[in-house]
XYZ file of C-alpha atoms in Angstrom:
78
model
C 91.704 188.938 -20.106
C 93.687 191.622 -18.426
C 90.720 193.988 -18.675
C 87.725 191.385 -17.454
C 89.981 190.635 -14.375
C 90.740 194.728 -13.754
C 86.773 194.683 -13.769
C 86.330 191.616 -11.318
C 88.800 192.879 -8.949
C 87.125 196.067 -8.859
C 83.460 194.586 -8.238
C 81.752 193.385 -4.789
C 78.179 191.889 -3.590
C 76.355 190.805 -6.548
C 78.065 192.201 -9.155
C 81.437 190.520 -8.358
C 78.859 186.833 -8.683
C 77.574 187.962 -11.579
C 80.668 188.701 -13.485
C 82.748 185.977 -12.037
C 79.778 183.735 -13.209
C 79.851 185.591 -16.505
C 83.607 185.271 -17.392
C 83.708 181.113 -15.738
C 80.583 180.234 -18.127
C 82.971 182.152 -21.230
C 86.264 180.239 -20.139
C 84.025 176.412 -19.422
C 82.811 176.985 -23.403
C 85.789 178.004 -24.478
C 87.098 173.870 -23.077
C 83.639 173.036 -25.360
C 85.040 174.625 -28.189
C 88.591 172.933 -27.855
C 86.824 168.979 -27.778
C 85.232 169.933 -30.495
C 87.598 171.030 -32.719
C 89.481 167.814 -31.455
C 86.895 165.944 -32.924
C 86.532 167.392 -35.874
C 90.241 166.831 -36.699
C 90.694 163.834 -38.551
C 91.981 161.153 -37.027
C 92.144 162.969 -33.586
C 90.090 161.035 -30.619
C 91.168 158.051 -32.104
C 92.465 156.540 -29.276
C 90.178 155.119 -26.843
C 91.917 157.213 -23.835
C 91.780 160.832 -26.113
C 88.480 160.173 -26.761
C 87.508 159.283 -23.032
C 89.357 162.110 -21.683
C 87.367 164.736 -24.316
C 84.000 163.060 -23.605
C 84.793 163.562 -19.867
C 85.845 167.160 -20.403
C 83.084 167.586 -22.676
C 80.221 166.213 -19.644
C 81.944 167.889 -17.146
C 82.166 171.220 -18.651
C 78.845 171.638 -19.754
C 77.587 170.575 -16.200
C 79.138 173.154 -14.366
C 78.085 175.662 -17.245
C 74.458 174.623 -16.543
C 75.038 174.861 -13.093
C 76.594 178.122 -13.256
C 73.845 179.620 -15.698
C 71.175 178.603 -13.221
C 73.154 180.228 -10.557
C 73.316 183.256 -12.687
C 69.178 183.428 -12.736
C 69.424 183.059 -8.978
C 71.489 185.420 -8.901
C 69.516 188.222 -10.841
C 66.446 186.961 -8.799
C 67.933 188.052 -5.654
């Protein structure tokens, strides 16, 4: 982590979007990964609030991953 923010700090213009893009699409799956391990434990998201509150995180994260992967093409269009 130490080494991809030493990089970000160090970039500008399109670069800087790109990687920041880069390393927020890596942290939003890594929130993917987390639910679904969750899931997979059993008897975990038993409860209806656990399992609302993963589902939620679960929508929400993969929205902003699809948003930020199509502002990634845009991105690399430009």
């Amino acid at each position: 982590a130490r080494v991809q923010l030493a990089r970000l700090s160090e970039a500008s213009g399109p670069e800087l979007v790109r990687l920041f893009l880069e390393l927020m699409i890596k942290h939003h799956e890594g929130a993917l990964v987390m639910v679904k391990d969750l899931l997979a434990t059993p008897g975990a998201g038993q409860e209806a609030d656990v399992f609302a509150f993963a589902s939620d995180v679960e929508a929400d994260q993969q929205m902003e991953i699809d948003r930020m992967r199509a502002a990634l093409g845009a991105s690399k269009e430009s």
